[in-house]
C-alpha positions as a LaTeX table, in Angstrom:
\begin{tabular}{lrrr}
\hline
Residue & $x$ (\AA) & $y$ (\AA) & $z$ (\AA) \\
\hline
Unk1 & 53.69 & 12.04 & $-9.91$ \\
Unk2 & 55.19 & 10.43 & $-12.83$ \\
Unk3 & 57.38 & 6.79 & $-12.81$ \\
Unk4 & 57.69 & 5.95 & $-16.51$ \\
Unk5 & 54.83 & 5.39 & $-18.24$ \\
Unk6 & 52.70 & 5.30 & $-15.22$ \\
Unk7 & 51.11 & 8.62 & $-13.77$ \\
Unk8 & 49.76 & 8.84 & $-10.39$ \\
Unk9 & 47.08 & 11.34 & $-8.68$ \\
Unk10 & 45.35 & 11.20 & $-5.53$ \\
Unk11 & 42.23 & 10.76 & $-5.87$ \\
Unk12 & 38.80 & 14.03 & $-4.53$ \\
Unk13 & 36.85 & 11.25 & $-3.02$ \\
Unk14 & 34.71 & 9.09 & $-5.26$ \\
Unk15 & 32.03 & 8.70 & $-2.29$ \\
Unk16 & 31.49 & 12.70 & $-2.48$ \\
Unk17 & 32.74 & 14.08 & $-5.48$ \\
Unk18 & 32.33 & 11.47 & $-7.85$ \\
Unk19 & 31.35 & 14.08 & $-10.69$ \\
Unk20 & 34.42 & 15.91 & $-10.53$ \\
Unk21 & 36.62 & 12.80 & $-10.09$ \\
Unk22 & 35.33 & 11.86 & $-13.62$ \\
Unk23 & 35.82 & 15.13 & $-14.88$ \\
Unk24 & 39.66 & 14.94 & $-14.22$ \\
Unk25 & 39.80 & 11.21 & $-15.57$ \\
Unk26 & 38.45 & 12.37 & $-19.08$ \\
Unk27 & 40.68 & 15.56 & $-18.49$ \\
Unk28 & 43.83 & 12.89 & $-18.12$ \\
Unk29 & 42.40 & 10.64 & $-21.32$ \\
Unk30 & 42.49 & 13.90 & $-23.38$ \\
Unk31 & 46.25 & 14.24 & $-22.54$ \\
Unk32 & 47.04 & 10.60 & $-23.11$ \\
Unk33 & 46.88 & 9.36 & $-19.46$ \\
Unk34 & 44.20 & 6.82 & $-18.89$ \\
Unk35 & 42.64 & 5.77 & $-16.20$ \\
Unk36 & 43.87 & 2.04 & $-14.77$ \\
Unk37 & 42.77 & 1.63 & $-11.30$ \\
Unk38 & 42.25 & 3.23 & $-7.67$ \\
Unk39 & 44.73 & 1.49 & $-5.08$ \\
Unk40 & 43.79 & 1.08 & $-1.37$ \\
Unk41 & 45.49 & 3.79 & $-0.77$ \\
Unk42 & 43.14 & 6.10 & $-2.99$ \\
Unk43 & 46.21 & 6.85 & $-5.33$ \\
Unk44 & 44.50 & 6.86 & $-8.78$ \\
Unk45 & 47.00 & 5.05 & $-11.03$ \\
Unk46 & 46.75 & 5.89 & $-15.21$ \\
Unk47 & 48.89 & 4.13 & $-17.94$ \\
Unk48 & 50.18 & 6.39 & $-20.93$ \\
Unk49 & 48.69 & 6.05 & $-24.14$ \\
Unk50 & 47.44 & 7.94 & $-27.10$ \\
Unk51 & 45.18 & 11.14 & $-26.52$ \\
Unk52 & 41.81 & 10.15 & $-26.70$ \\
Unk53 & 38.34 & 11.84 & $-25.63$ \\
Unk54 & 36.66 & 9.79 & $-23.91$ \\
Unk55 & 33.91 & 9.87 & $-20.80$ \\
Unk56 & 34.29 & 7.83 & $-17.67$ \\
Unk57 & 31.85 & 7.45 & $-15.21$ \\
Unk58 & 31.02 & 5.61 & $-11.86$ \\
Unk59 & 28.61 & 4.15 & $-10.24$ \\
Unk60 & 28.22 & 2.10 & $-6.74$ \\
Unk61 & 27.37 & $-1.56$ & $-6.97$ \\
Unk62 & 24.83 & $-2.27$ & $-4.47$ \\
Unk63 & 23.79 & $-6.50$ & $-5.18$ \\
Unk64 & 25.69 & $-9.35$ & $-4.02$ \\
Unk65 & 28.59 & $-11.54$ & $-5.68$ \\
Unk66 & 26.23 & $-13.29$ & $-7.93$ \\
Unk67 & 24.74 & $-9.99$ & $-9.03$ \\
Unk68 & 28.35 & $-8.63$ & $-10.25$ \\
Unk69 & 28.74 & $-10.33$ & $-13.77$ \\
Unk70 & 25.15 & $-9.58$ & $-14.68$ \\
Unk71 & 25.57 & $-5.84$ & $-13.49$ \\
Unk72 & 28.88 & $-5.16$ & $-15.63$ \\
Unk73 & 27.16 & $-7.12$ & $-19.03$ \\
Unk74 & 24.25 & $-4.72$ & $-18.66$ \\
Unk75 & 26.39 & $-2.04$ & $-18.77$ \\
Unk76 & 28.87 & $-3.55$ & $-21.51$ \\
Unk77 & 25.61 & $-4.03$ & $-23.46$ \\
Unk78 & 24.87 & $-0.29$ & $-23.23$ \\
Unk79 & 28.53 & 0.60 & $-24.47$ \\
Unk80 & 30.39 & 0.92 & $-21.32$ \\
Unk81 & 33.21 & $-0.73$ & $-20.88$ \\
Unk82 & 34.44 & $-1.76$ & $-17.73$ \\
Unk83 & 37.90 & $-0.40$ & $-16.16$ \\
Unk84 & 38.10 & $-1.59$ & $-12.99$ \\
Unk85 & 36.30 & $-1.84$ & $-9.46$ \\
Unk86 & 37.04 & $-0.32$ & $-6.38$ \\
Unk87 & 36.16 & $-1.95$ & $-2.74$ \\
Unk88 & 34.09 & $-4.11$ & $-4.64$ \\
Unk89 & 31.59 & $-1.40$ & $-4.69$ \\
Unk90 & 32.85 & 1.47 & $-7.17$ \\
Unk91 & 32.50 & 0.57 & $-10.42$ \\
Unk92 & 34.16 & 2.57 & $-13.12$ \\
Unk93 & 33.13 & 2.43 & $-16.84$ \\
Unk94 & 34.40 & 4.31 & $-19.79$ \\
Unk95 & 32.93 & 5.11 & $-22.98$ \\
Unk96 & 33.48 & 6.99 & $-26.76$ \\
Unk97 & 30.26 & 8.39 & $-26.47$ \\
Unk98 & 29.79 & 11.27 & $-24.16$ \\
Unk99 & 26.57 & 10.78 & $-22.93$ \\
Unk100 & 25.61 & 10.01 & $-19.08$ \\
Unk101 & 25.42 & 6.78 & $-17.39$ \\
Unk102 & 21.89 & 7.66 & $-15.28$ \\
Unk103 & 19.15 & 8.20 & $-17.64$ \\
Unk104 & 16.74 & 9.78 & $-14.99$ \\
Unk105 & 16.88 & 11.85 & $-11.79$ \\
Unk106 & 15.24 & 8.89 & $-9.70$ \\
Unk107 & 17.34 & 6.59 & $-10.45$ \\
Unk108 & 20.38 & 8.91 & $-9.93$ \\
Unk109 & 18.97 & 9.52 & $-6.51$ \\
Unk110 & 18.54 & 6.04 & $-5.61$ \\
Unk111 & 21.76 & 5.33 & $-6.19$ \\
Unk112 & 23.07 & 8.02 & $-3.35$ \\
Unk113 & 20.52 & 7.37 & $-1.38$ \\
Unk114 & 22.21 & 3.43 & $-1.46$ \\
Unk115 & 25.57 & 4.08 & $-1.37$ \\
Unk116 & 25.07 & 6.33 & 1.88 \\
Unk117 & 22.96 & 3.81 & 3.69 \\
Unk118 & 25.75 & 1.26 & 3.09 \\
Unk119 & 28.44 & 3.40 & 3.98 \\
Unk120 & 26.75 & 4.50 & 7.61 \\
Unk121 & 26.19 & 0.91 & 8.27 \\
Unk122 & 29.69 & $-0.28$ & 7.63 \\
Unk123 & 30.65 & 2.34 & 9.68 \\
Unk124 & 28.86 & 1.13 & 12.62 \\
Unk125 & 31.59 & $-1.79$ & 12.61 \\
Unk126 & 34.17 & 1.17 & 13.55 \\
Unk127 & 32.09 & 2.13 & 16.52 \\
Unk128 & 32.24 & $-1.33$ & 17.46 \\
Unk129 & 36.08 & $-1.38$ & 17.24 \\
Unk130 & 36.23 & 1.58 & 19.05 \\
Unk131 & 33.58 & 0.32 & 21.96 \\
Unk132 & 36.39 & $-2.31$ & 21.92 \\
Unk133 & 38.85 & $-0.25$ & 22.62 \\
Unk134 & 36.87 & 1.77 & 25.17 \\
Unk135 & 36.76 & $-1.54$ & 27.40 \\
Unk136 & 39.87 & $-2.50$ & 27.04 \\
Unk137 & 41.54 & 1.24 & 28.12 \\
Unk138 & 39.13 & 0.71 & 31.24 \\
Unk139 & 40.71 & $-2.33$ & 32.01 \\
Unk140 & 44.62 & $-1.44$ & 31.36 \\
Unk141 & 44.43 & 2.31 & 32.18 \\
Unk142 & 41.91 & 2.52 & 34.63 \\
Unk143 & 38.43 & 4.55 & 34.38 \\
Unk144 & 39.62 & 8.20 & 34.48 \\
Unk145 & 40.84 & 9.05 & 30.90 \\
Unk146 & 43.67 & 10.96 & 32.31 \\
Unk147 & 45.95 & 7.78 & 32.43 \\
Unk148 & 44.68 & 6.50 & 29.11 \\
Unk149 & 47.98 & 7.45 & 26.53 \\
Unk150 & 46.76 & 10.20 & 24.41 \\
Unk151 & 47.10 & 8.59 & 21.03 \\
Unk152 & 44.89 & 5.72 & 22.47 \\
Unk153 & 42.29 & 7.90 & 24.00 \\
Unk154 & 42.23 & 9.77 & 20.45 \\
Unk155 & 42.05 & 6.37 & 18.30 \\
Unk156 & 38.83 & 5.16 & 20.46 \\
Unk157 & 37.25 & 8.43 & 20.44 \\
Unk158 & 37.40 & 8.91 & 16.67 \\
Unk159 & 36.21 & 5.30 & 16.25 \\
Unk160 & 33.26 & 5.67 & 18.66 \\
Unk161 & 32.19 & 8.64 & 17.00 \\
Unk162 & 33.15 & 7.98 & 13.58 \\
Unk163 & 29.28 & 7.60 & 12.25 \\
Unk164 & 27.72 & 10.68 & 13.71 \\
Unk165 & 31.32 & 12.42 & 11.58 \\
Unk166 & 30.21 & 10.58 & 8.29 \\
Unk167 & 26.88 & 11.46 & 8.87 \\
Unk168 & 27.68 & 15.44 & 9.61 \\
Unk169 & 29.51 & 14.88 & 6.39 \\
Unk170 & 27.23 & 13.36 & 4.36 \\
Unk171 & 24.52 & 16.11 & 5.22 \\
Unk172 & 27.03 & 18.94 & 4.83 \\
Unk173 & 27.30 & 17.90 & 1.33 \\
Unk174 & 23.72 & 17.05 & 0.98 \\
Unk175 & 22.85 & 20.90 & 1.88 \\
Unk176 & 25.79 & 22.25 & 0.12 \\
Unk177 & 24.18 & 20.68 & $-3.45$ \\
Unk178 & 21.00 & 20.28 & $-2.47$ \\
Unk179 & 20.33 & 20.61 & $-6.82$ \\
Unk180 & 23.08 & 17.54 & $-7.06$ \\
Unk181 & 20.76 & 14.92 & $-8.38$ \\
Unk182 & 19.10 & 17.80 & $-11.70$ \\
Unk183 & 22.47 & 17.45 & $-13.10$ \\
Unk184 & 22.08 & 13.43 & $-13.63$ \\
Unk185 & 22.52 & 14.10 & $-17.31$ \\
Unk186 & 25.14 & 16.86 & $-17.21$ \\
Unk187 & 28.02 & 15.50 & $-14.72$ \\
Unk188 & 30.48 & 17.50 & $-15.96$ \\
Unk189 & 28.33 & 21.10 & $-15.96$ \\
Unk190 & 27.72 & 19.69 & $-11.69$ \\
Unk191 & 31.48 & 19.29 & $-11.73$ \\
Unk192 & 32.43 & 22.37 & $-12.42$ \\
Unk193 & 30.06 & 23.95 & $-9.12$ \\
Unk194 & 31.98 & 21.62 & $-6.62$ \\
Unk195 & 34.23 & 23.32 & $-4.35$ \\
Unk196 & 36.38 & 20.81 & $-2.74$ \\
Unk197 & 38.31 & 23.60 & $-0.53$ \\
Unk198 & 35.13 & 25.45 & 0.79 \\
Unk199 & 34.04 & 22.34 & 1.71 \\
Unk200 & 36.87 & 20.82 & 3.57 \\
Unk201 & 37.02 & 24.11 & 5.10 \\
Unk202 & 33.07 & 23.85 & 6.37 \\
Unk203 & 34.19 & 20.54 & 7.24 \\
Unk204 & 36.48 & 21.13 & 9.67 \\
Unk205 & 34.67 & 23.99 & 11.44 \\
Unk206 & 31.82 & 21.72 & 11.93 \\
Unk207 & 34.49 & 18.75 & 13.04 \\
Unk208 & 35.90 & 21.70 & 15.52 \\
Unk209 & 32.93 & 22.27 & 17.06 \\
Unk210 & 32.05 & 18.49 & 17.84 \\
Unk211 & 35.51 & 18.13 & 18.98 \\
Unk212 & 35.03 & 20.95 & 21.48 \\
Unk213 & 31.74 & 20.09 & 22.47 \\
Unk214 & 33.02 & 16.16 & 22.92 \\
Unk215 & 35.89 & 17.97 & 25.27 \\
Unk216 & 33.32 & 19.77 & 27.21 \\
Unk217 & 31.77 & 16.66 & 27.86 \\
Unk218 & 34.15 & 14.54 & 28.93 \\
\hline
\end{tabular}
């Protein structure tokens, strides 16, 4: 969608598809549209400008708030400058020079390896929320679920179960590129393999199938 010399897209998913998010940011450069921010919403937001090639590339900040300026200097010092930062986590950088931002496998590794852990834990606060709400339906509704309203009962139940989804997700994607982290140095060749609709599709006949057996259960 265009409003005046703003363009906005929304965005794969920078947690799983990173490489091909990057891909369609340089895409967007080459046309004149470059890359401003990612809004809460996930809306990617780009500001028109003069054609240019140019690479971007992400990467998730794992230190603390004192880490931060030290971080985005090292990178600065290794000619990427940075755009913006998203969650205070995903850090975007953009570059002339098309080269890649890992410079090994390991280290390329590592930093999914991080970003996962980090993103399970937070998760566990949704649980929490959703325990929360479990407690509280006991007390206004009663035990049996059958008086809890249905859009309540649904709320708590994806919240509750929330991790165990990010984690079928997470290792859905993990077998579905299991030769992800060999293309550290070629993002955009990696790019080009992802399939965002067989994988949503995977997605959600793995997400039926905990659904139903969730039903069973309760």
């Amino acid at each position: 969608m265009r409003i005046g010399d703003k363009k906005y897209l929304v965005s794969l998913g920078v947690a799983f598809y990173p490489e091909k998010e990057m891909l369609r940011l340089n895409k967007q450069a080459k046309q004149g549209w470059h890359f401003v921010k990612m809004n809460s919403l996930g809306i990617l937001v780009f500001q028109k400008g003069m054609p240019q090639n140019l690479t971007y590339s992400v990467d998730y900040f794992t230190g603390s708030k004192e880490d931060y300026a030290e971080y985005i200097a090292l990178y600065e010092h290794s000619g990427w400058q940075h755009v913006t930062t998203f969650m205070k986590r995903y850090c975007y950088f953009v570059s002339n020079c098309p080269a890649a931002i890992f410079t090994d496998e390991k280290s390329y590794q590592t930093r999914i390896r991080q970003e996962w852990r980090q993103q399970f834990l937070q998760s566990l606060w949704v649980t929490l929320l959703g325990v929360l709400f479990y407690l509280a339906g006991n007390f206004f509704f009663g035990g049996s679920f059958d008086n809890w309203p249905i859009i309540y009962f649904a709320v708590t139940l994806v919240a509750i179960t929330f991790p165990v989804v990010l984690l079928m997700s997470m290792g859905t994607i993990k077998l579905l590129y299991q030769k992800r982290t060999k293309y550290y140095n070629k993002p955009e060749k990696f790019a080009k393999k992802q399939n965002i609709v067989r994988d949503t599709v995977v997605l959600m006949i793995l997400g039926a199938i905990l659904g139903g057996s969730l039903a069973l259960l309760l």
